[in-house]
Amino acid sequence: MNAVLDTSFTRPPSHRESTRRRWWRRLAALLAAALVCGVVVAVYQNGWRAVSYAHCGSGDWVGPAELRAAGVPEDEAGAAECMGVSASSNFGVDALSPVMTRIDRQNREAAADPNRATVTVGVLTPVPKQAFGAASEDQVRDLLEGAAQAQQDVNDDPKGPALQVVVANEGSGEQGWAPVVDQLKRRTAAESPLVAVTGLGVSTKETLLGAHSLADAEIPMVGAVLTANGLNARGVVEGFDAGEDVPSGRIDGFFLVSPNNRREAEALADQLADERGTSSYQLVKDLNRDDFYTVGLANALQDAFRDGVDRFPITFAGDAGEGEIAFSLEDAAKRACSNKGDAVLYGGRSSQLLPFLKQLAADCPRHTTVITGSDAASLDPADVPADVRVVYAALADPDALGSPGFNPQAAKRFGEFRERFADPARLANGWAIMEYDAMKVAAAGIAEAVQGDQQAVPTPNSVRGRIGGHISPNYQIDGAGDSFYFDEDTGEPRGRAIQIVEIEDQKRTPVRNYPG
């Protein structure tokens, strides 16, 4: 057998081909390394995020990078506050666990109903982490209890889709408002779409910014305890000039269930006008210009009590650190005590009011009357010194609302609400009642937008339009106590009463009702 000579051979690569191959091999190696690094970084970041937010539980949490990008200072951008949106988390506050467990259970029950579609209402609120936050732990817990009770009552009534509730924590000082509001806006495309937002925090610049952002997305808002003058659909807040960082102009779809500070101050002045021995007043006010509640309250008290007010107010720095606030309040109390006025007008938050009252009691040899706004409803009468009398305007005092003498039209309805409420003692500060009413407004808009169809899902804009139709005494919304409608221009409530309440000898007593 003759062997066949294989004359084929492989030509050695040229220098150019060798260089090209080496270049491609290096590129492939670099790409592989980058991919591995990216996976490692992602795993590290996700692992870090999971560990950092483990105490927060289940939720859509805002990370430090997002907070820093939104301009939140480094020391306020950590995971400690559990900023974000959840339907079950206690946001690191044990006192919120029972109400959040209830909301989670009611959400599951709504989702399990085969006969009804579900829609979501967000409750936007600051969750406190310190003594001098925008809202106290008790206030936020009671707000959420009001939302949970409204959810139960609405879902027990077979009109329209069932409600699910999510809670959006924008931070103790509302510093995380921007990314948290963005999370709510994204939920309009969820399986159970978000169609309204209630709560809206307290009367600060951050609340104004958040309202503008939600309005841009055509999401209706119902503020529960917002009383700053001008913090309404007009968008022109008294004493605040919108700059480059704050939009100006109307805030469409912004409704409120709370009367403003001017109405509160006018009711207080009318009540005190005929009181013997009370004709001169010393104004004590917070210097924090970004807190619209305190700015508006101080201005309204000064205007309402007019010539009787000393022309030199005493001030304190309510936005300082805790140590500095304590010193500032001590100084304000000593100066107020040395003044010859018959009573003190207090234009500040309740978180600073109690230490101020205690300092007054320690420094003043005489019985002192302090007159202030609705935030004082959070005071526990047992904590108020016996030789200090507090007179305040309440948004929703449960004793007044349940009394036929004060509230003849709706005392029966409020009595039934109080019987359904899990812990009636938690109604005293009014936050549960006001949030309940805000949720009932949202629910009315939802049911009307789908004409009661249980399987239909409305758009946020259609809900906004239906709420906006309640602008007549003939077309009111029934809250826990009062029935009310909205001013077509401002979105503020009409028909809502203000109660004058006194705390004296460590007892709380409603003394007069001012119809809306």
Coordinates of C-alpha atoms in Angstrom, one line a residue:
M1 CA 0.0 0.0 0.0
N2 CA 1.5 3.2 -1.1
A3 CA 1.5 5.9 1.5
V4 CA -0.1 9.2 0.6
L5 CA 2.0 12.1 1.5
D6 CA 0.0 14.9 3.2
T7 CA 1.4 18.0 1.8
S8 CA -1.1 20.3 3.7
F9 CA 0.2 22.6 6.4
T10 CA -0.9 25.4 8.7
R11 CA 0.5 28.8 7.8
P12 CA 1.9 30.6 10.8
P13 CA -0.1 33.7 11.6
S14 CA 1.2 37.0 10.6
H15 CA 2.4 39.5 13.2
R16 CA -0.8 41.6 12.6
E17 CA -3.1 38.6 13.2
S18 CA -1.2 37.7 16.4
T19 CA -1.6 41.2 17.7
R20 CA -5.3 41.2 16.9
R21 CA -5.9 37.9 18.6
R22 CA -3.9 38.9 21.7
W23 CA -6.0 42.2 21.8
W24 CA -9.3 40.3 21.6
R25 CA -8.2 37.8 24.3
R26 CA -7.3 40.7 26.6
L27 CA -10.6 42.4 25.9
A28 CA -12.5 39.3 26.7
A29 CA -10.6 38.8 29.9
L30 CA -11.3 42.4 30.9
L31 CA -15.0 42.1 30.1
A32 CA -15.2 38.9 32.2
A33 CA -13.5 40.5 35.1
A34 CA -15.8 43.5 34.9
L35 CA -18.8 41.2 34.9
V36 CA -17.6 39.3 37.9
C37 CA -16.8 42.6 39.7
G38 CA -20.3 43.9 38.9
V39 CA -21.9 40.8 40.2
V40 CA -19.8 41.0 43.4
V41 CA -20.6 44.7 43.8
A42 CA -24.3 44.1 43.2
V43 CA -24.3 41.2 45.7
Y44 CA -22.4 43.3 48.2
Q45 CA -24.8 46.2 47.8
N46 CA -27.9 44.1 48.0
G47 CA -26.5 42.2 50.9
W48 CA -25.6 45.5 52.7
R49 CA -29.1 46.8 51.9
A50 CA -30.8 43.7 53.2
V51 CA -28.7 43.8 56.4
S52 CA -29.2 47.6 56.8
Y53 CA -33.0 47.5 56.4
A54 CA -33.5 44.1 58.2
H55 CA -35.1 46.0 61.1
C56 CA -37.5 47.7 58.8
G57 CA -39.2 44.5 57.6
S58 CA -41.0 44.2 54.3
G59 CA -41.2 47.4 52.2
D60 CA -39.9 49.5 49.3
W61 CA -37.1 51.3 51.1
V62 CA -35.2 54.4 50.0
G63 CA -31.4 53.9 50.0
P64 CA -28.8 56.4 51.3
A65 CA -27.7 57.1 47.7
E66 CA -31.2 58.1 46.7
L67 CA -31.6 60.3 49.7
R68 CA -28.2 62.0 49.2
A69 CA -29.1 62.6 45.6
A70 CA -32.3 64.3 46.8
G71 CA -30.2 66.7 48.9
V72 CA -30.7 64.9 52.3
P73 CA -27.8 65.6 54.6
E74 CA -25.4 62.7 55.2
D75 CA -26.4 62.3 58.9
E76 CA -30.1 62.0 57.9
A77 CA -29.7 59.6 55.0
G78 CA -29.1 56.3 56.8
A79 CA -31.3 53.3 57.1
A80 CA -32.3 54.0 60.7
E81 CA -35.5 55.7 59.8
C82 CA -36.9 53.2 57.4
M83 CA -37.9 55.8 54.8
G84 CA -40.1 54.3 52.1
V85 CA -43.4 52.6 51.5
S86 CA -44.8 49.5 53.2
A87 CA -48.1 47.9 54.1
S88 CA -46.8 45.9 57.1
S89 CA -43.6 47.5 58.5
N90 CA -43.6 49.3 61.9
F91 CA -40.8 51.5 60.4
G92 CA -38.6 50.7 63.4
V93 CA -41.2 52.0 65.9
D94 CA -42.6 49.2 68.1
A95 CA -45.7 51.2 69.0
L96 CA -46.8 51.1 65.3
S97 CA -46.7 47.3 65.2
P98 CA -50.4 46.6 66.1
V99 CA -51.9 49.1 63.7
M100 CA -49.6 48.0 60.8
T101 CA -50.5 44.4 61.5
R102 CA -54.1 45.4 61.2
I103 CA -53.6 47.2 58.0
D104 CA -51.7 44.2 56.5
R105 CA -54.5 41.9 57.5
Q106 CA -57.2 44.1 56.0
N107 CA -55.2 44.4 52.8
R108 CA -55.1 40.6 52.5
E109 CA -58.8 40.4 53.2
A110 CA -59.5 43.0 50.4
A111 CA -57.3 41.1 47.9
A112 CA -59.0 37.8 48.7
D113 CA -62.5 39.1 47.9
P114 CA -63.3 37.6 44.4
N115 CA -66.2 40.0 43.9
R116 CA -64.3 43.3 44.1
A117 CA -61.3 44.9 42.5
T118 CA -58.8 46.6 44.7
V119 CA -57.3 50.1 44.7
T120 CA -54.7 51.6 47.0
V121 CA -54.7 54.7 49.1
G122 CA -51.4 55.9 50.4
V123 CA -51.0 57.5 53.8
L124 CA -48.0 59.9 53.7
T125 CA -46.6 60.8 57.1
P126 CA -43.4 61.5 59.0
V127 CA -42.5 58.7 61.4
P128 CA -40.6 60.1 64.5
K129 CA -37.3 59.1 65.8
Q130 CA -36.6 61.9 68.3
A131 CA -38.5 64.0 70.9
F132 CA -38.7 67.1 68.7
G133 CA -39.7 65.6 65.4
A134 CA -42.4 66.9 63.0
A135 CA -44.9 64.6 64.7
S136 CA -44.9 62.6 67.8
E137 CA -45.1 58.8 68.1
D138 CA -48.6 59.0 69.6
Q139 CA -49.8 61.3 66.8
V140 CA -48.6 59.1 64.0
R141 CA -49.9 55.9 65.7
D142 CA -53.4 57.6 66.1
L143 CA -53.3 58.8 62.5
L144 CA -52.7 55.3 61.2
E145 CA -55.5 53.9 63.5
G146 CA -57.8 56.4 61.9
A147 CA -56.8 55.2 58.4
A148 CA -57.2 51.5 59.4
Q149 CA -60.7 52.2 60.9
A150 CA -61.7 54.0 57.7
Q151 CA -60.4 51.1 55.6
Q152 CA -62.5 48.6 57.5
D153 CA -65.6 50.7 57.4
V154 CA -65.3 51.4 53.6
N155 CA -64.6 47.7 52.8
D156 CA -67.6 46.7 54.9
D157 CA -69.8 48.9 52.6
P158 CA -70.3 47.2 49.2
K159 CA -69.7 50.3 47.1
G160 CA -66.9 50.4 44.5
P161 CA -63.6 48.5 44.8
A162 CA -62.1 47.5 48.1
L163 CA -59.4 49.6 49.6
Q164 CA -55.8 48.6 50.3
V165 CA -53.6 50.9 52.3
V166 CA -49.9 51.6 52.1
V167 CA -48.0 53.9 54.6
A168 CA -45.3 56.1 53.2
N169 CA -42.7 57.3 55.8
E170 CA -41.0 60.4 54.5
G171 CA -38.7 60.7 57.5
S172 CA -39.0 62.2 60.9
G173 CA -38.5 65.7 59.5
E174 CA -40.0 64.9 56.1
Q175 CA -36.5 65.0 54.7
G176 CA -37.1 62.1 52.4
W177 CA -40.2 63.5 50.9
A178 CA -38.9 63.5 47.2
P179 CA -37.9 59.8 46.7
V180 CA -40.8 58.6 48.9
V181 CA -43.4 60.6 46.9
D182 CA -41.8 59.2 43.7
Q183 CA -42.4 55.7 45.1
L184 CA -46.1 56.6 45.6
K185 CA -46.3 58.0 42.0
R186 CA -44.9 54.7 40.6
R187 CA -47.6 52.7 42.4
T188 CA -50.3 54.2 40.1
A189 CA -49.2 51.5 37.6
A190 CA -49.3 48.7 40.2
E191 CA -51.7 45.7 40.1
S192 CA -53.7 47.4 42.9
P193 CA -53.1 51.0 41.6
L194 CA -52.7 53.9 43.9
V195 CA -55.5 56.4 43.3
A196 CA -55.2 58.9 46.2
V197 CA -53.0 60.0 49.0
T198 CA -54.1 61.1 52.5
G199 CA -52.3 62.4 55.6
L200 CA -49.7 64.6 53.9
G201 CA -47.6 65.1 57.0
V202 CA -47.6 68.4 58.8
S203 CA -47.5 72.1 57.7
T204 CA -43.9 72.4 56.5
K205 CA -42.1 73.3 53.3
E206 CA -41.5 69.6 52.5
T207 CA -45.3 69.1 52.6
L208 CA -45.8 71.9 50.1
L209 CA -43.1 70.4 47.8
G210 CA -44.7 66.9 48.0
A211 CA -48.2 68.3 47.2
H212 CA -46.9 70.0 44.1
S213 CA -45.2 66.8 43.0
L214 CA -48.3 64.7 43.5
A215 CA -50.5 67.3 41.8
D216 CA -48.2 67.1 38.7
A217 CA -49.0 63.4 38.6
E218 CA -52.8 64.1 38.8
I219 CA -53.0 62.2 42.1
P220 CA -55.7 63.6 44.5
M221 CA -54.5 64.5 48.1
V222 CA -56.5 64.9 51.3
G223 CA -54.6 66.6 54.1
A224 CA -55.6 65.4 57.5
V225 CA -54.1 67.9 60.0
L226 CA -52.7 70.7 57.8
T227 CA -53.7 74.1 59.3
A228 CA -51.1 76.5 58.0
N229 CA -52.7 79.6 56.5
G230 CA -52.5 79.3 52.7
L231 CA -51.3 75.7 52.6
N232 CA -54.2 74.8 50.3
A233 CA -55.0 74.5 46.6
R234 CA -54.0 78.1 45.9
G235 CA -50.5 77.2 46.9
V236 CA -49.7 80.6 48.4
V237 CA -48.5 80.0 52.0
E238 CA -48.7 82.9 54.4
G239 CA -45.3 84.3 55.3
F240 CA -43.4 82.1 52.8
D241 CA -41.9 83.3 49.5
A242 CA -41.5 80.4 47.0
G243 CA -37.9 80.4 45.6
E244 CA -36.1 78.5 43.0
D245 CA -36.4 75.2 45.0
V246 CA -40.1 75.6 45.7
P247 CA -42.7 75.7 42.9
S248 CA -45.4 78.4 43.1
G249 CA -49.0 78.5 41.8
R250 CA -52.0 76.3 42.2
I251 CA -52.0 72.7 43.6
D252 CA -54.9 71.0 41.8
G253 CA -56.5 68.1 43.6
F254 CA -55.4 69.3 47.0
F255 CA -58.1 69.1 49.6
L256 CA -58.1 69.5 53.4
V257 CA -60.4 68.3 56.2
S258 CA -58.9 70.7 58.8
P259 CA -59.7 74.4 59.2
N260 CA -56.8 76.8 59.1
N261 CA -54.9 78.7 61.9
R262 CA -56.8 81.9 61.2
R263 CA -60.1 80.3 62.0
E264 CA -58.7 78.8 65.1
A265 CA -57.3 82.1 66.3
E266 CA -60.5 84.0 65.6
A267 CA -62.5 81.4 67.6
L268 CA -60.0 81.7 70.5
A269 CA -60.1 85.5 70.5
D270 CA -63.9 85.4 70.6
Q271 CA -63.9 83.0 73.5
L272 CA -61.4 85.1 75.5
A273 CA -62.9 88.5 74.7
D274 CA -65.3 88.6 77.6
E275 CA -63.1 86.8 80.1
R276 CA -62.6 89.1 83.1
G277 CA -59.0 89.8 84.0
T278 CA -57.6 88.7 80.6
S279 CA -56.9 91.7 78.3
S280 CA -53.2 91.8 77.7
Y281 CA -51.1 89.1 76.1
Q282 CA -47.5 88.1 75.6
L283 CA -46.7 86.3 72.3
V284 CA -44.1 83.5 72.4
K285 CA -43.3 82.2 69.0
D286 CA -41.0 79.8 67.1
L287 CA -38.5 81.3 64.8
N288 CA -38.5 78.4 62.3
R289 CA -39.7 79.9 59.1
D290 CA -40.0 76.5 57.3
D291 CA -42.6 75.4 59.8
F292 CA -45.8 76.9 58.3
Y293 CA -47.9 75.9 61.2
T294 CA -46.0 77.8 63.8
V295 CA -45.5 80.9 61.5
G296 CA -49.2 81.0 60.6
L297 CA -50.3 80.4 64.2
A298 CA -48.2 83.2 65.6
N299 CA -49.4 85.6 63.0
A300 CA -53.0 84.6 63.4
L301 CA -52.9 84.9 67.2
Q302 CA -51.2 88.3 67.0
D303 CA -53.9 89.6 64.5
A304 CA -56.8 88.0 66.3
F305 CA -55.9 89.5 69.7
R306 CA -54.8 92.8 68.1
D307 CA -54.1 95.7 70.5
G308 CA -53.8 93.5 73.6
V309 CA -50.6 91.9 72.3
D310 CA -47.2 93.2 73.5
R311 CA -45.4 94.5 70.5
F312 CA -42.2 92.7 71.4
P313 CA -42.6 88.9 71.0
I314 CA -40.5 86.4 72.8
T315 CA -38.9 83.9 70.5
F316 CA -37.3 80.5 70.6
A317 CA -35.5 78.3 67.9
G318 CA -37.8 75.3 67.4
D319 CA -35.6 73.8 64.6
A320 CA -32.3 73.7 66.7
G321 CA -30.8 70.6 68.3
E322 CA -32.5 69.1 71.3
G323 CA -30.1 70.7 73.8
E324 CA -30.4 74.1 72.3
I325 CA -34.2 73.9 72.1
A326 CA -34.4 73.0 75.8
F327 CA -32.2 76.1 76.7
S328 CA -34.2 78.3 74.3
L329 CA -37.5 77.2 75.8
E330 CA -36.2 77.8 79.4
D331 CA -35.2 81.3 78.5
A332 CA -38.6 82.0 76.7
A333 CA -40.5 80.8 79.8
K334 CA -38.5 83.0 82.2
R335 CA -39.0 86.0 80.0
A336 CA -42.7 85.3 79.6
C337 CA -43.0 84.9 83.4
S338 CA -41.4 88.3 84.0
N339 CA -43.8 90.0 81.6
K340 CA -46.9 91.7 83.1
G341 CA -49.3 90.2 80.5
D342 CA -52.5 88.4 81.7
A343 CA -51.9 85.4 79.4
V344 CA -49.4 83.9 77.0
L345 CA -50.1 83.4 73.3
Y346 CA -48.0 80.4 72.2
G347 CA -47.1 80.1 68.5
G348 CA -45.2 76.8 68.5
R349 CA -45.5 73.0 68.3
S350 CA -46.8 70.8 71.0
S351 CA -43.5 68.9 71.2
Q352 CA -42.0 72.1 72.6
L353 CA -45.2 73.2 74.5
L354 CA -45.0 70.8 77.4
P355 CA -41.4 71.6 78.4
F356 CA -42.4 75.3 78.1
L357 CA -45.4 74.8 80.4
K358 CA -43.3 73.0 82.9
Q359 CA -40.7 75.8 82.9
L360 CA -43.5 78.4 83.3
A361 CA -44.8 76.5 86.3
A362 CA -41.3 76.4 87.8
D363 CA -40.6 80.1 87.3
C364 CA -43.9 81.9 87.7
P365 CA -45.4 82.6 91.2
R366 CA -48.8 83.1 89.7
H367 CA -51.4 81.0 87.9
T368 CA -50.7 81.3 84.1
T369 CA -53.0 81.0 81.1
V370 CA -51.5 79.8 77.8
I371 CA -53.6 80.2 74.6
T372 CA -52.6 78.2 71.5
G373 CA -53.7 76.2 68.4
S374 CA -54.9 72.7 67.6
D375 CA -51.5 70.9 68.1
A376 CA -52.0 71.3 71.9
A377 CA -54.7 68.5 71.6
S378 CA -51.8 66.0 71.9
L379 CA -51.1 67.1 75.5
D380 CA -51.9 64.6 78.2
P381 CA -53.8 66.7 80.9
A382 CA -52.0 64.7 83.6
D383 CA -48.7 66.0 82.4
V384 CA -49.8 69.7 82.4
P385 CA -48.8 71.5 85.7
A386 CA -51.7 72.1 87.9
D387 CA -51.0 75.9 88.1
V388 CA -51.0 76.3 84.4
R389 CA -54.2 76.6 82.3
V390 CA -54.2 75.9 78.6
V391 CA -56.9 77.1 76.2
Y392 CA -56.7 75.8 72.7
A393 CA -58.7 75.4 69.5
A394 CA -59.4 71.7 68.7
L395 CA -60.0 70.3 65.3
A396 CA -61.9 67.3 66.6
D397 CA -62.4 67.0 70.3
P398 CA -64.1 63.6 71.0
D399 CA -66.0 64.8 74.1
A400 CA -67.4 67.8 72.2
L401 CA -68.2 65.7 69.0
G402 CA -70.0 63.1 71.1
S403 CA -72.1 65.6 73.1
P404 CA -75.6 66.5 71.8
G405 CA -75.2 69.9 73.4
F406 CA -72.1 70.7 71.3
N407 CA -72.8 68.6 68.2
P408 CA -76.6 68.1 67.9
Q409 CA -76.5 67.1 64.2
A410 CA -73.9 64.4 64.4
A411 CA -73.4 63.3 68.0
K412 CA -75.2 60.0 67.3
R413 CA -72.9 59.3 64.3
F414 CA -69.8 60.1 66.3
G415 CA -71.0 57.9 69.1
E416 CA -71.3 54.9 66.7
F417 CA -67.8 55.7 65.3
R418 CA -66.4 55.7 68.9
E419 CA -68.0 52.4 69.6
R420 CA -66.3 50.8 66.5
F421 CA -62.9 52.4 67.3
A422 CA -60.5 49.9 68.9
D423 CA -59.3 52.2 71.7
P424 CA -61.5 55.3 72.2
A425 CA -58.9 56.8 74.6
R426 CA -56.7 57.3 71.5
L427 CA -59.2 59.8 70.0
A428 CA -58.2 62.6 72.3
N429 CA -55.6 64.4 70.1
G430 CA -57.9 64.4 67.1
W431 CA -55.4 62.8 64.7
A432 CA -57.3 59.5 64.3
I433 CA -60.6 61.4 63.6
M434 CA -59.0 63.7 61.1
E435 CA -57.3 60.9 59.2
Y436 CA -60.5 58.9 59.2
D437 CA -62.3 61.8 57.6
A438 CA -59.5 62.2 55.0
M439 CA -59.8 58.5 54.1
K440 CA -63.6 58.8 53.9
V441 CA -63.1 61.7 51.4
A442 CA -60.8 59.6 49.2
A443 CA -63.2 56.6 49.5
A444 CA -66.2 58.8 48.4
G445 CA -64.3 60.0 45.3
I446 CA -63.3 56.4 44.4
A447 CA -66.8 55.0 44.7
E448 CA -68.3 57.9 42.8
A449 CA -65.7 57.6 40.0
V450 CA -66.9 54.1 39.2
Q451 CA -70.5 54.7 40.1
G452 CA -70.4 52.0 42.8
D453 CA -69.2 49.3 40.4
Q454 CA -67.2 46.8 42.6
Q455 CA -65.2 45.5 39.7
A456 CA -64.2 48.8 38.2
V457 CA -60.9 50.6 38.8
P458 CA -60.9 54.4 38.6
T459 CA -57.9 56.6 37.5
P460 CA -56.4 59.0 40.0
N461 CA -57.6 61.9 37.9
S462 CA -61.2 60.6 37.9
V463 CA -61.1 60.3 41.7
R464 CA -59.7 63.9 41.9
G465 CA -62.6 65.2 39.8
R466 CA -65.2 63.5 41.9
I467 CA -63.8 64.8 45.2
G468 CA -63.7 68.3 43.6
G469 CA -67.5 68.0 43.1
H470 CA -68.2 68.3 46.8
I471 CA -68.5 72.1 46.9
S472 CA -72.0 72.6 48.2
P473 CA -73.9 72.2 51.5
N474 CA -76.2 69.9 49.5
Y475 CA -73.3 67.6 48.6
Q476 CA -71.4 67.0 51.8
I477 CA -69.3 64.1 53.0
D478 CA -70.1 62.6 56.4
G479 CA -67.0 62.2 58.6
A480 CA -66.7 60.6 62.0
G481 CA -68.5 63.6 63.5
D482 CA -69.0 66.6 61.3
S483 CA -70.4 66.7 57.7
F484 CA -68.5 69.1 55.5
Y485 CA -67.8 70.1 51.9
F486 CA -65.0 72.0 50.2
D487 CA -64.3 75.6 49.1
E488 CA -64.1 75.4 45.3
D489 CA -61.0 77.7 45.2
T490 CA -58.9 76.7 48.2
G491 CA -60.0 73.0 48.8
E492 CA -60.4 73.9 52.5
P493 CA -63.4 72.5 54.4
R494 CA -66.6 74.3 55.0
G495 CA -69.2 73.3 57.6
R496 CA -66.5 71.9 60.0
A497 CA -66.8 73.1 63.6
I498 CA -63.9 74.2 65.8
Q499 CA -64.1 73.4 69.6
I500 CA -62.5 75.5 72.3
V501 CA -61.0 73.2 74.9
E502 CA -59.5 74.0 78.3
I503 CA -57.0 72.0 80.3
E504 CA -57.1 73.1 83.9
D505 CA -56.3 71.3 87.2
Q506 CA -55.1 68.4 84.9
K507 CA -58.5 67.9 83.3
R508 CA -59.6 68.4 79.7
T509 CA -63.0 70.1 79.2
P510 CA -64.6 71.4 75.9
V511 CA -66.2 74.7 76.6
R512 CA -67.6 76.0 73.3
N513 CA -68.3 74.9 69.8
Y514 CA -67.8 77.3 66.8
P515 CA -69.7 76.0 63.8
G516 CA -67.9 76.0 60.4

